[in-house]
XYZ file of C-alpha atoms in Angstrom:
377
model
C 31.051 33.033 -62.547
C 28.696 34.003 -59.656
C 29.595 33.025 -56.418
C 26.944 30.752 -55.078
C 24.893 32.226 -52.087
C 25.750 30.723 -48.624
C 22.947 29.563 -46.658
C 22.106 32.126 -43.837
C 23.733 31.679 -40.412
C 25.593 28.948 -38.708
C 24.734 25.212 -39.657
C 22.586 23.578 -36.932
C 25.112 20.894 -36.264
C 27.697 23.717 -35.303
C 24.956 25.217 -32.967
C 24.784 22.069 -31.528
C 28.176 21.261 -30.839
C 29.317 21.368 -26.986
C 32.103 23.694 -27.849
C 29.860 26.191 -29.441
C 27.388 25.978 -26.783
C 29.825 26.672 -24.062
C 31.385 29.539 -26.018
C 28.181 31.279 -26.497
C 27.135 30.836 -22.725
C 30.436 32.808 -21.929
C 29.946 35.084 -24.696
C 33.436 34.154 -25.962
C 33.303 35.581 -29.435
C 36.901 34.782 -30.024
C 36.090 31.058 -29.909
C 32.649 31.521 -31.586
C 34.304 33.102 -34.663
C 37.151 30.564 -34.802
C 34.559 27.654 -34.730
C 32.440 29.445 -37.485
C 35.762 29.402 -39.574
C 37.089 26.154 -38.784
C 33.993 23.835 -38.642
C 31.690 25.720 -40.874
C 33.997 27.591 -43.463
C 32.609 30.823 -42.539
C 35.425 33.180 -43.514
C 36.450 36.482 -41.961
C 34.727 38.563 -44.647
C 31.577 36.697 -44.328
C 31.343 37.305 -40.628
C 32.177 40.947 -41.007
C 29.340 41.303 -43.753
C 26.741 39.465 -41.942
C 27.343 41.149 -38.380
C 27.927 44.381 -39.820
C 31.545 44.628 -38.434
C 34.571 45.868 -40.149
C 36.997 42.895 -41.283
C 39.893 44.282 -39.301
C 37.674 44.186 -36.028
C 36.804 40.500 -36.706
C 40.425 39.731 -37.307
C 41.072 41.351 -33.799
C 38.455 39.440 -32.179
C 39.784 36.012 -33.821
C 43.170 36.545 -32.604
C 41.904 37.366 -29.116
C 43.144 41.066 -28.961
C 39.724 42.600 -28.684
C 36.583 41.607 -26.655
C 32.958 42.404 -27.485
C 30.677 43.277 -24.601
C 28.603 46.135 -26.513
C 24.912 44.745 -26.336
C 24.076 46.174 -29.664
C 27.040 44.392 -31.407
C 26.307 41.139 -29.490
C 22.773 41.406 -31.113
C 24.113 42.048 -34.428
C 26.190 38.844 -34.407
C 23.301 36.951 -33.047
C 21.193 38.192 -36.008
C 23.859 37.970 -38.586
C 25.104 34.405 -37.667
C 21.434 33.309 -36.644
C 22.622 32.160 -33.171
C 19.480 31.620 -31.076
C 19.116 34.383 -28.536
C 18.920 32.168 -25.594
C 22.501 30.731 -26.449
C 23.770 34.345 -25.972
C 21.641 35.107 -23.119
C 19.406 37.488 -25.188
C 15.683 37.769 -25.999
C 14.414 35.478 -28.620
C 15.380 37.222 -31.891
C 12.621 38.332 -34.571
C 13.656 35.535 -36.895
C 13.039 33.019 -34.379
C 9.315 33.842 -33.835
C 6.997 31.620 -35.604
C 3.987 33.278 -37.361
C 0.822 32.813 -35.469
C -2.518 34.060 -36.446
C -3.792 37.114 -34.718
C -6.096 36.475 -31.837
C -9.772 37.281 -32.338
C -10.941 40.516 -30.717
C -12.924 39.752 -27.408
C -16.461 40.819 -27.549
C -16.933 43.823 -25.500
C -18.275 42.972 -22.030
C -21.778 44.382 -20.854
C -21.627 46.008 -17.673
C -23.332 48.574 -15.312
C -21.223 51.938 -14.910
C -20.253 52.395 -11.315
C -19.625 55.349 -9.177
C -16.092 55.788 -10.817
C -12.503 54.685 -9.724
C -11.733 54.396 -6.309
C -8.396 55.625 -4.862
C -8.239 52.935 -2.189
C -7.987 50.236 -4.877
C -4.684 51.338 -6.221
C -2.043 49.267 -4.436
C 0.725 51.040 -2.207
C 4.309 50.390 -2.512
C 4.380 47.724 0.224
C 1.429 45.762 -1.461
C 3.197 45.901 -4.815
C 6.259 44.541 -3.126
C 4.161 41.590 -1.586
C 2.543 40.927 -5.038
C 6.004 40.884 -6.697
C 7.292 38.264 -4.258
C 4.415 36.083 -4.728
C 4.417 36.202 -8.493
C 8.149 35.125 -8.471
C 8.386 36.364 -12.045
C 10.592 34.075 -14.157
C 13.084 35.722 -16.622
C 12.342 34.882 -20.289
C 13.657 35.998 -23.414
C 10.449 37.560 -23.946
C 10.622 39.473 -20.829
C 13.823 40.793 -21.795
C 12.592 41.995 -25.103
C 9.820 43.583 -23.549
C 11.898 45.583 -21.069
C 14.210 46.698 -23.645
C 11.229 48.056 -25.932
C 9.913 49.845 -22.789
C 13.259 51.582 -22.397
C 13.298 52.587 -26.157
C 9.745 53.817 -25.668
C 10.657 55.880 -22.561
C 13.465 57.616 -24.271
C 11.235 58.631 -27.257
C 8.710 60.051 -25.130
C 11.360 61.980 -22.816
C 12.582 63.459 -26.079
C 9.338 64.527 -27.153
C 7.677 65.630 -24.122
C 10.273 65.332 -21.199
C 10.598 62.845 -18.267
C 8.599 64.326 -15.383
C 5.265 62.241 -16.345
C 7.421 59.041 -17.095
C 9.220 59.159 -13.784
C 6.782 56.983 -11.786
C 6.527 54.217 -14.491
C 10.355 54.214 -14.796
C 11.021 54.153 -11.304
C 8.567 51.257 -10.809
C 9.988 49.295 -13.543
C 13.495 49.734 -12.078
C 12.307 48.473 -8.635
C 10.765 45.573 -10.729
C 13.938 44.640 -12.653
C 16.205 44.976 -9.366
C 13.656 42.382 -7.781
C 14.192 40.148 -10.774
C 17.836 40.467 -10.664
C 17.656 39.345 -7.005
C 15.886 36.223 -7.917
C 17.678 35.305 -11.062
C 20.801 33.003 -11.010
C 21.490 32.289 -14.744
C 24.608 34.277 -15.572
C 23.447 35.434 -18.816
C 20.139 36.502 -17.856
C 21.748 38.377 -14.762
C 24.068 40.129 -17.416
C 21.224 41.355 -19.561
C 19.228 42.539 -16.477
C 22.188 44.366 -15.044
C 22.308 46.352 -18.562
C 18.671 47.059 -18.505
C 18.604 48.133 -14.694
C 21.731 50.472 -15.551
C 19.489 52.033 -18.287
C 16.624 52.520 -16.224
C 18.603 53.953 -13.538
C 20.308 56.455 -15.667
C 16.815 57.371 -17.365
C 15.531 57.863 -13.751
C 18.553 59.964 -12.877
C 18.079 61.960 -16.092
C 14.301 62.839 -15.253
C 15.523 64.235 -11.986
C 18.341 66.105 -13.565
C 15.839 67.502 -16.051
C 13.924 69.070 -13.061
C 17.006 70.368 -11.346
C 16.728 67.920 -8.623
C 20.373 67.278 -8.598
C 20.964 65.365 -5.398
C 18.284 62.717 -6.253
C 19.676 62.738 -9.887
C 23.151 61.801 -8.776
C 22.072 59.199 -6.591
C 20.343 57.302 -9.442
C 23.401 58.252 -11.771
C 25.663 56.497 -9.196
C 23.551 53.509 -8.876
C 23.397 53.397 -12.911
C 27.333 53.275 -12.612
C 27.553 50.504 -10.161
C 25.363 48.418 -12.138
C 27.298 49.009 -15.431
C 30.400 48.199 -13.696
C 28.969 44.916 -12.414
C 29.119 43.695 -15.973
C 32.303 45.637 -17.173
C 30.211 47.575 -19.583
C 33.114 50.426 -20.008
C 31.357 52.383 -22.807
C 28.058 52.462 -20.664
C 30.277 53.635 -17.610
C 31.590 56.387 -19.871
C 27.843 57.316 -20.643
C 27.011 57.589 -17.065
C 30.016 59.568 -15.991
C 29.393 62.059 -18.929
C 25.887 62.540 -17.276
C 27.535 63.283 -14.055
C 29.967 65.634 -15.635
C 27.154 67.461 -17.409
C 25.300 67.780 -13.821
C 28.358 69.079 -12.237
C 28.562 71.789 -15.196
C 25.052 72.940 -14.410
C 26.056 73.358 -10.888
C 29.078 75.456 -11.556
C 31.608 72.874 -10.433
C 33.774 73.064 -13.351
C 36.716 71.151 -11.820
C 34.588 68.088 -10.957
C 33.014 68.265 -14.447
C 36.474 68.001 -16.031
C 37.511 65.217 -13.924
C 34.368 63.197 -14.523
C 34.489 63.394 -18.211
C 38.025 62.662 -18.319
C 37.399 59.573 -16.548
C 34.633 58.840 -19.069
C 37.076 59.469 -22.032
C 39.486 56.755 -20.269
C 36.604 54.342 -19.827
C 35.590 54.611 -23.469
C 39.123 54.357 -24.702
C 39.469 50.962 -22.789
C 36.836 49.718 -25.034
C 37.974 51.225 -28.168
C 35.268 54.199 -28.118
C 33.916 55.208 -31.605
C 34.778 58.300 -33.068
C 31.081 59.650 -32.414
C 31.418 58.652 -28.802
C 34.737 60.400 -28.356
C 33.306 63.532 -30.045
C 30.498 63.687 -27.726
C 32.774 63.288 -24.823
C 35.158 65.924 -25.931
C 32.269 68.591 -26.013
C 31.383 67.455 -22.533
C 35.044 68.572 -21.576
C 34.667 71.746 -23.749
C 31.444 72.373 -21.360
C 33.659 72.004 -18.279
C 36.514 74.354 -19.441
C 33.769 76.749 -20.652
C 32.314 76.875 -17.218
C 35.659 77.595 -15.875
C 36.217 80.183 -18.300
C 39.420 78.710 -19.621
C 39.348 79.662 -23.428
C 42.288 77.897 -24.468
C 41.176 74.572 -23.052
C 37.658 75.155 -24.587
C 39.130 75.565 -27.803
C 41.254 72.524 -27.739
C 38.639 70.337 -26.641
C 36.155 71.769 -29.310
C 38.813 71.228 -32.021
C 39.269 67.593 -30.554
C 35.490 66.936 -30.898
C 35.563 68.075 -34.609
C 38.472 65.857 -35.107
C 36.862 62.742 -33.928
C 33.608 63.531 -35.608
C 35.241 63.786 -39.022
C 36.507 60.274 -38.635
C 32.931 58.944 -38.173
C 32.308 56.085 -40.495
C 28.918 54.311 -40.953
C 30.271 50.839 -40.007
C 31.207 52.189 -36.756
C 29.860 50.220 -33.690
C 28.170 53.139 -31.953
C 26.280 52.394 -28.932
C 22.562 53.139 -29.482
C 22.652 56.005 -26.633
C 24.955 58.002 -28.637
C 23.511 58.160 -32.177
C 21.577 61.381 -31.145
C 25.131 63.082 -31.520
C 24.862 64.227 -35.039
C 26.437 67.358 -37.168
C 23.507 69.472 -35.832
C 24.316 68.370 -32.255
C 27.995 69.151 -32.540
C 27.189 72.579 -33.913
C 24.583 73.558 -31.385
C 26.760 72.141 -28.565
C 29.879 74.069 -29.985
C 27.958 77.299 -30.139
C 26.743 76.748 -26.553
C 30.233 76.244 -24.978
C 31.458 79.509 -27.034
C 28.580 81.315 -25.645
C 29.383 80.184 -22.159
C 32.879 81.709 -22.825
C 31.302 85.029 -23.521
C 31.901 84.644 -27.344
C 28.364 85.785 -28.632
C 29.650 86.512 -32.090
C 30.937 83.189 -32.614
C 28.102 81.301 -30.825
C 25.073 82.896 -32.408
C 25.376 81.771 -35.838
C 26.142 78.247 -34.853
C 23.172 78.090 -32.732
C 20.900 79.625 -35.231
C 22.171 77.234 -37.976
C 21.432 74.144 -35.553
C 18.070 75.432 -34.703
C 17.075 75.755 -38.562
C 17.936 71.872 -38.852
C 16.484 70.573 -35.369
C 13.766 67.980 -35.573
C 10.413 69.274 -35.263
C 9.290 66.112 -33.208
C 11.135 67.417 -30.082
C 8.362 69.080 -28.117
C 9.733 68.669 -24.617
C 9.226 71.528 -22.198
C 12.167 72.977 -20.234
C 15.459 74.650 -21.253
C 17.654 71.734 -20.883
C 18.683 69.002 -23.550
C 20.094 65.590 -23.095
C 23.722 66.930 -23.653
C 23.603 70.795 -23.731
C 23.250 73.901 -21.696
C 20.080 76.205 -22.115
C 20.773 78.439 -25.281
C 21.987 81.831 -23.949
C 19.677 84.619 -24.427
């Protein structure tokens, strides 16, 4: 007999329950999942299936042995159980948006060509600050969605062309979000804004790092770390520490690089870091050891990275910023670490193999990549 198809999402009566409203506001997923089971009959297997989680992970959350703080996982839960975004402090979800007819294109205005753009018309930073205060921008779900979409576009353009041309826009948006954070009191919106500001600060730091302006890069990475710690996003803390470790490697500060990446590994383990994330962090540790010309430690870290990578499962809850670390990236980074050790015979075929499978869309200039050194000549 075929099992009847369950209606999508949680019933409206449960979403209107004061206990559910309070649990969502606190992002208490232990209580949310238990209420879904006890009051709506949503079993563990269905929660896992709808939210793209493993049943064991749902069981850990139900028992209170695991907390969920990763934004991408929170968004999957909102979509899987159809919890409106505002209840979890998220932007409105795509399925919440009513379909509206496309606006009619405005008729082109007729105007007389002037002498061209006037530089004096461009607002200064001081004027931008005054206008931002006057605007008193109110945070809404659509505001958050727009900011998140902008960040995704910035990273795509950085991958393709590099970050130098993006930097003014990213810094401007970071200043804007920081101002919004100062003026916002809603705890859920503040949580989301902290995450957005942390990612913008990391991206700004990356653009300076890419330009070898290491002192300024470190300032922005440190600010990103502070913002991520404010919301206890441990996987993102690990991400920023890994960036700082890579920068220390570039600056030939091997001891600092190793210390920072080990701190990143500790932060990731505290949040049950996924195998892909742990593999990336192990390769970063290999870079530090290779910079110190410690062959044994480098090979141990490479082996650890490969061990973690073999444990990757499609159902893993990888943070979006580590998706780039695929088999090709593991191969080329392994080759680069071996090359830094002076083992050109082992490094060359690995780098050559990775280059054959590298995506052609990445047209960015400059020798550095988001997680590796320049390929040795």
